[in-house]
Structures are given as structure tokens and as C-alpha cells.
Short mmCIF file of C-alpha atoms in Angstrom, two decimals:
data_model
loop_
_atom_site.label_atom_id
_atom_site.label_comp_id
_atom_site.label_asym_id
_atom_site.label_seq_id
_atom_site.Cartn_x
_atom_site.Cartn_y
_atom_site.Cartn_z
CA UNK S 627 -34.44 -12.47 -40.89
CA UNK S 628 -32.91 -14.88 -38.35
CA UNK S 629 -29.60 -14.80 -40.27
CA UNK S 630 -27.43 -17.84 -39.61
CA UNK S 631 -28.65 -20.22 -36.91
CA UNK S 632 -26.88 -23.20 -35.36
CA UNK S 633 -28.06 -26.03 -33.12
CA UNK S 634 -27.22 -27.21 -30.56
CA UNK S 635 -25.42 -24.49 -28.63
CA UNK S 636 -23.61 -26.95 -26.41
CA UNK S 637 -22.90 -30.68 -26.80
CA UNK S 638 -20.91 -33.26 -24.87
CA UNK S 639 -19.98 -36.49 -26.63
CA UNK S 640 -18.06 -39.59 -25.71
CA UNK S 641 -15.20 -40.74 -27.91
CA UNK S 642 -16.54 -42.72 -30.85
CA UNK S 643 -20.03 -41.25 -30.82
CA UNK S 644 -21.46 -39.59 -33.89
CA UNK S 645 -23.51 -36.45 -34.21
CA UNK S 646 -24.61 -33.74 -36.63
CA UNK S 647 -24.25 -30.03 -36.07
CA UNK S 648 -27.04 -28.16 -37.74
CA UNK S 649 -26.69 -24.88 -39.62
CA UNK S 650 -29.35 -22.91 -41.47
CA UNK S 651 -29.53 -19.48 -43.07
CA UNK S 652 -32.45 -17.50 -44.41
CA UNK S 653 -30.55 -14.89 -46.42
CA UNK S 654 -30.56 -16.90 -49.64
CA UNK S 655 -26.78 -17.05 -49.57
CA UNK S 656 -25.18 -19.44 -51.99
CA UNK S 657 -21.95 -19.92 -50.02
CA UNK S 658 -21.80 -21.65 -46.66
CA UNK S 659 -18.81 -22.71 -44.58
CA UNK S 660 -17.85 -24.48 -41.37
CA UNK S 661 -14.99 -23.30 -39.18
CA UNK S 662 -13.56 -24.54 -35.94
CA UNK S 663 -12.06 -22.18 -33.38
CA UNK S 664 -9.42 -23.37 -30.94
CA UNK S 665 -7.51 -21.24 -28.42
CA UNK S 666 -4.51 -19.55 -30.00
CA UNK S 667 -5.31 -20.92 -33.48
CA UNK S 668 -7.90 -18.57 -34.85
CA UNK S 669 -10.63 -19.85 -37.17
CA UNK S 670 -9.82 -22.75 -39.46
CA UNK S 671 -11.96 -23.74 -42.44
CA UNK S 672 -13.28 -27.32 -42.31
CA UNK S 673 -15.57 -27.61 -45.35
CA UNK S 674 -17.42 -25.23 -47.54
CA UNK S 675 -20.12 -25.20 -50.20
CA UNK S 676 -20.66 -22.83 -53.11
CA UNK S 677 -24.20 -24.01 -53.77
CA UNK S 678 -26.68 -26.86 -53.33
CA UNK S 679 -25.09 -30.17 -54.26
CA UNK S 680 -21.51 -28.79 -54.22
CA UNK S 681 -19.07 -29.13 -51.33
CA UNK S 682 -15.31 -28.95 -50.97
CA UNK S 683 -12.64 -29.41 -48.32
CA UNK S 684 -11.05 -26.63 -46.36
CA UNK S 685 -7.89 -26.59 -44.26
CA UNK S 686 -8.87 -29.25 -41.65
CA UNK S 687 -11.47 -31.61 -43.18
CA UNK S 688 -10.43 -34.93 -41.62
CA UNK S 689 -13.05 -36.48 -39.36
CA UNK S 690 -15.90 -34.35 -40.74
CA UNK S 691 -18.47 -34.82 -43.50
CA UNK S 692 -20.86 -32.33 -45.02
CA UNK S 693 -23.68 -32.26 -47.54
CA UNK S 694 -25.71 -29.45 -49.09
CA UNK S 695 -29.09 -30.65 -50.32
CA UNK S 696 -30.76 -27.23 -50.04
CA UNK S 697 -29.57 -23.62 -50.21
CA UNK S 698 -30.66 -23.05 -46.60
CA UNK S 699 -29.04 -25.96 -44.74
CA UNK S 700 -25.44 -27.10 -44.34
CA UNK S 701 -25.07 -29.80 -41.65
CA UNK S 702 -21.68 -30.93 -40.34
CA UNK S 703 -21.30 -34.58 -39.35
CA UNK S 704 -18.84 -36.11 -36.98
CA UNK S 705 -18.81 -39.83 -37.71
CA UNK S 706 -16.64 -40.97 -34.78
CA UNK S 707 -15.87 -38.18 -32.37
CA UNK S 708 -12.35 -37.79 -30.95
CA UNK S 709 -11.08 -35.58 -28.10
CA UNK S 710 -9.12 -33.57 -30.72
CA UNK S 711 -12.46 -32.42 -32.09
CA UNK S 712 -13.28 -30.54 -28.87
CA UNK S 713 -13.73 -27.01 -30.16
CA UNK S 714 -16.18 -24.23 -30.93
CA UNK S 715 -17.75 -24.67 -34.33
CA UNK S 716 -19.01 -21.74 -36.38
CA UNK S 717 -21.10 -21.93 -39.51
CA UNK S 718 -20.98 -18.96 -41.89
CA UNK S 719 -22.67 -17.85 -45.08
CA UNK S 720 -21.99 -15.29 -47.76
CA UNK S 721 -23.47 -13.98 -51.00
CA UNK S 722 -22.10 -15.44 -54.23
CA UNK S 723 -21.18 -12.05 -55.60
CA UNK S 724 -18.74 -11.68 -52.68
CA UNK S 725 -17.45 -15.22 -52.78
CA UNK S 726 -16.39 -16.63 -49.45
CA UNK S 727 -15.05 -13.29 -48.40
CA UNK S 728 -17.69 -11.44 -46.42
CA UNK S 729 -18.86 -14.03 -43.97
CA UNK S 730 -21.93 -13.85 -41.72
CA UNK S 731 -21.34 -16.15 -38.79
CA UNK S 732 -23.78 -18.18 -36.72
CA UNK S 733 -23.68 -18.14 -32.88
CA UNK S 734 -21.50 -21.22 -32.63
CA UNK S 735 -21.69 -24.70 -31.11
CA UNK S 736 -19.40 -25.57 -28.23
CA UNK S 737 -18.50 -29.26 -28.51
CA UNK S 738 -16.69 -31.28 -25.88
CA UNK S 739 -15.52 -34.84 -26.62
CA UNK S 740 -14.61 -36.88 -23.55
CA UNK U 792 -1.40 -22.14 -49.21
CA UNK U 793 -1.86 -18.77 -47.58
CA UNK U 794 -0.34 -18.17 -44.14
CA UNK U 795 -1.44 -15.18 -42.00
CA UNK U 796 0.54 -14.09 -38.95
CA UNK U 797 -0.96 -11.66 -36.43
CA UNK U 798 0.72 -9.63 -33.69
CA UNK U 799 0.50 -8.99 -30.84
CA UNK U 800 -1.49 -11.82 -29.32
CA UNK U 801 -2.58 -9.57 -26.43
CA UNK U 802 -2.73 -5.80 -26.21
CA UNK U 803 -3.69 -3.63 -23.28
CA UNK U 804 -4.32 0.10 -23.72
CA UNK U 805 -5.81 2.82 -21.62
CA UNK U 806 -9.16 4.28 -22.59
CA UNK U 807 -8.65 7.07 -25.10
CA UNK U 808 -5.34 5.74 -26.41
CA UNK U 809 -4.84 4.20 -29.85
CA UNK U 810 -4.41 0.49 -30.59
CA UNK U 811 -2.62 -1.03 -33.56
CA UNK U 812 -2.77 -4.67 -34.63
CA UNK U 813 -0.55 -5.96 -37.42
CA UNK U 814 -0.83 -8.88 -39.81
CA UNK U 815 1.41 -10.29 -42.51
CA UNK U 816 0.43 -12.67 -45.26
CA UNK U 817 2.42 -14.96 -47.52
CA UNK U 818 0.48 -15.25 -50.79
CA UNK U 819 1.09 -12.23 -53.03
CA UNK U 820 -2.13 -13.11 -54.90
CA UNK U 821 -4.26 -12.30 -51.84
CA UNK U 822 -6.62 -9.48 -52.70
CA UNK U 823 -9.10 -9.09 -49.84
CA UNK U 824 -8.30 -8.37 -46.19
CA UNK U 825 -11.15 -8.27 -43.63
CA UNK U 826 -11.03 -7.68 -39.91
CA UNK U 827 -13.44 -9.41 -37.52
CA UNK U 828 -14.26 -8.53 -33.93
CA UNK U 829 -15.34 -11.23 -31.51
CA UNK U 830 -16.68 -10.31 -28.12
CA UNK U 831 -16.52 -12.89 -25.34
CA UNK U 832 -18.87 -15.79 -26.05
CA UNK U 833 -20.19 -14.19 -29.24
CA UNK U 834 -19.78 -14.79 -32.95
CA UNK U 835 -17.12 -13.02 -35.07
CA UNK U 836 -18.45 -9.96 -36.85
CA UNK U 837 -16.94 -8.08 -39.76
CA UNK U 838 -15.91 -4.56 -38.75
CA UNK U 839 -13.91 -3.33 -41.72
CA UNK U 840 -12.26 -4.71 -44.85
CA UNK U 841 -9.92 -3.54 -47.56
CA UNK U 842 -9.25 -4.73 -51.09
CA UNK U 843 -5.88 -4.84 -52.79
CA UNK U 844 -6.53 -1.84 -55.01
CA UNK U 845 -6.85 0.44 -51.96
CA UNK U 846 -4.10 1.50 -49.53
CA UNK U 847 -6.20 2.77 -46.65
CA UNK U 848 -9.81 2.70 -45.54
CA UNK U 849 -11.39 4.47 -42.59
CA UNK U 850 -14.71 4.09 -40.75
CA UNK U 851 -15.10 6.47 -37.81
CA UNK U 852 -12.59 5.39 -35.16
CA UNK U 853 -11.24 2.37 -37.04
CA UNK U 854 -8.96 2.30 -40.07
CA UNK U 855 -7.09 -0.34 -41.99
CA UNK U 856 -3.92 0.15 -44.01
CA UNK U 857 -2.48 -2.20 -46.61
CA UNK U 858 1.10 -2.43 -47.91
CA UNK U 859 1.07 -4.92 -50.77
CA UNK U 860 4.77 -4.64 -51.39
CA UNK U 861 5.60 -5.68 -47.87
CA UNK U 862 2.58 -8.00 -47.63
CA UNK U 863 1.25 -6.59 -44.42
CA UNK U 864 -1.87 -4.82 -43.24
CA UNK U 865 -2.85 -3.19 -39.98
CA UNK U 866 -5.91 -2.28 -37.95
CA UNK U 867 -5.87 1.07 -36.18
CA UNK U 868 -8.38 1.97 -33.47
CA UNK U 869 -8.29 5.53 -32.18
CA UNK U 870 -9.83 6.94 -29.01
CA UNK U 871 -10.35 3.44 -27.62
CA UNK U 872 -13.39 2.79 -25.43
CA UNK U 873 -14.16 -0.11 -23.02
CA UNK U 874 -16.57 -1.60 -25.59
CA UNK U 875 -13.62 -2.06 -27.96
CA UNK U 876 -12.38 -4.82 -25.65
CA UNK U 877 -12.61 -8.04 -27.67
CA UNK U 878 -10.59 -10.44 -29.78
CA UNK U 879 -9.75 -9.14 -33.24
CA UNK U 880 -8.95 -11.40 -36.17
CA UNK U 881 -7.39 -10.44 -39.44
CA UNK U 882 -7.80 -12.57 -42.54
CA UNK U 883 -6.60 -12.76 -46.12
CA UNK U 884 -8.32 -14.11 -49.17
CA UNK U 885 -7.18 -15.09 -52.59
CA UNK U 886 -9.30 -15.56 -55.65
CA UNK U 887 -12.83 -14.52 -56.42
CA UNK U 888 -16.17 -16.30 -56.54
CA UNK U 889 -15.90 -20.06 -56.12
CA UNK U 890 -12.13 -19.89 -55.89
CA UNK U 891 -11.98 -17.65 -52.86
CA UNK U 892 -11.09 -18.81 -49.33
CA UNK U 893 -10.38 -16.93 -46.14
CA UNK U 894 -7.32 -17.68 -44.00
CA UNK U 895 -7.48 -16.17 -40.51
CA UNK U 896 -4.77 -14.96 -38.19
CA UNK U 897 -4.58 -16.32 -34.66
CA UNK U 898 -6.27 -13.29 -33.05
CA UNK U 899 -5.37 -10.37 -30.78
CA UNK U 900 -7.05 -9.95 -27.43
CA UNK U 901 -7.50 -6.21 -26.87
CA UNK U 902 -8.16 -4.98 -23.35
CA UNK U 903 -9.13 -1.34 -22.89
CA UNK U 904 -8.65 -0.27 -19.29
CA UNK U 905 -10.22 2.70 -17.57
#
């Protein structure tokens, strides 16, 4: 199993550009989440999904969109990037019996918005 | 919502000494408390967790204690080794299944010196 994979590993955007961060998992986990990690602020939940076709907002959802058309994939879209979205983004998945609690994280995407 | 505070933000210990990291949480309904370790440039990984019906849990050199009355929990690492150097995050979760969400602390950078 590859576990949770994310692409790209690094990305530089200009203010106003859009892009999609990709996340995929091959563990047949129902739950998937996106977090952002900023220095001194820990990991903050952006959006999450409890199954295909179901998404919900986390702590910091503004400026981000998600969709979940399959169990395996959970892309994160930035519609109009802003410098405040410079961060490291982690995707995570977990088994439905454990809820969102025991998270398996992907390797992360380091995003810089100029 | 839940608020998790973590102390200290940095901790330096000599190899072989013990390290203790403390977290407090605000929501008395929280029932699951994991600890994640993140090495430099890597993804967070679950190292130990405890549920609200247990006061202490141990796994080799690491242990976690929970005081529900005081709403705090701690990570204890004994006989520290250089490979323990990393950032450690505590988290708290309320609910089960689709209602569960993790709130993370801001992290503790542990440095184990020779």
C-alpha cells in the first residue's frame, strides 16, 4: 500500500492564481481531511469528508473548496490564492470505525503564494 | 469549540533524561487524546493515544496520562535518545464517528542533546 499520497510536493503561486492540491489514499478509508500547518499554530482543519459525496467545513475553510467524488481522492482547490495561504498542507485519512481520530497523514505540500 | 493549549513550546533535555509535555483542553466532552510526532520535513505520525475511560497508557519508553477532572493530559518520554528529537503535537477529540474532529495543540519542539 502507498498509504496517503499528495501532489505536488512544492508549489509557488502568484496572488490570484488558482490550483488544486491532490490527495489520494489506497487504504479504503472513508474519512479524509485537509489540514494546514503554520509555524507556532499547529495543525488546523480546513475541510473534511466522511464519505464519497459528503464534505464539511473545519476550523479554517475560507478560500478553499473540496469535493469527494470517489473514496480514494480528496482534492483541495484554491480558487484565488492569497499570501495568507502560504503554508504546508497535509491530507489525512482514517477508518470510519475510528472516526476522524486516528489519522494517517500524507507527506505534505509546501505552498508559497507570492 | 475545543481549545487545546500545549506547553512548553521548546524543550531541551540531555540524552537519558526524561521529557514531559503537557496539554490542557477546554471541552469536557472530549474523549480521545492522541499524540503525534513530526520529524523535520516529515509528516506527523501517531505515537500513542488515550481514551477518556483510561487514566494512563504506556508503550515502552513513552507514556500518556490523563486527568479528566483537571482537563489535562501529558506525554512522558523516559531515557530520551537523539532520535526522539522532533516536534510533538497533542490533540483532543470530541464525539464519535461522523461527529468527531481533532483539535491540535501548537506543538513542542524537543531537542535531545548528547
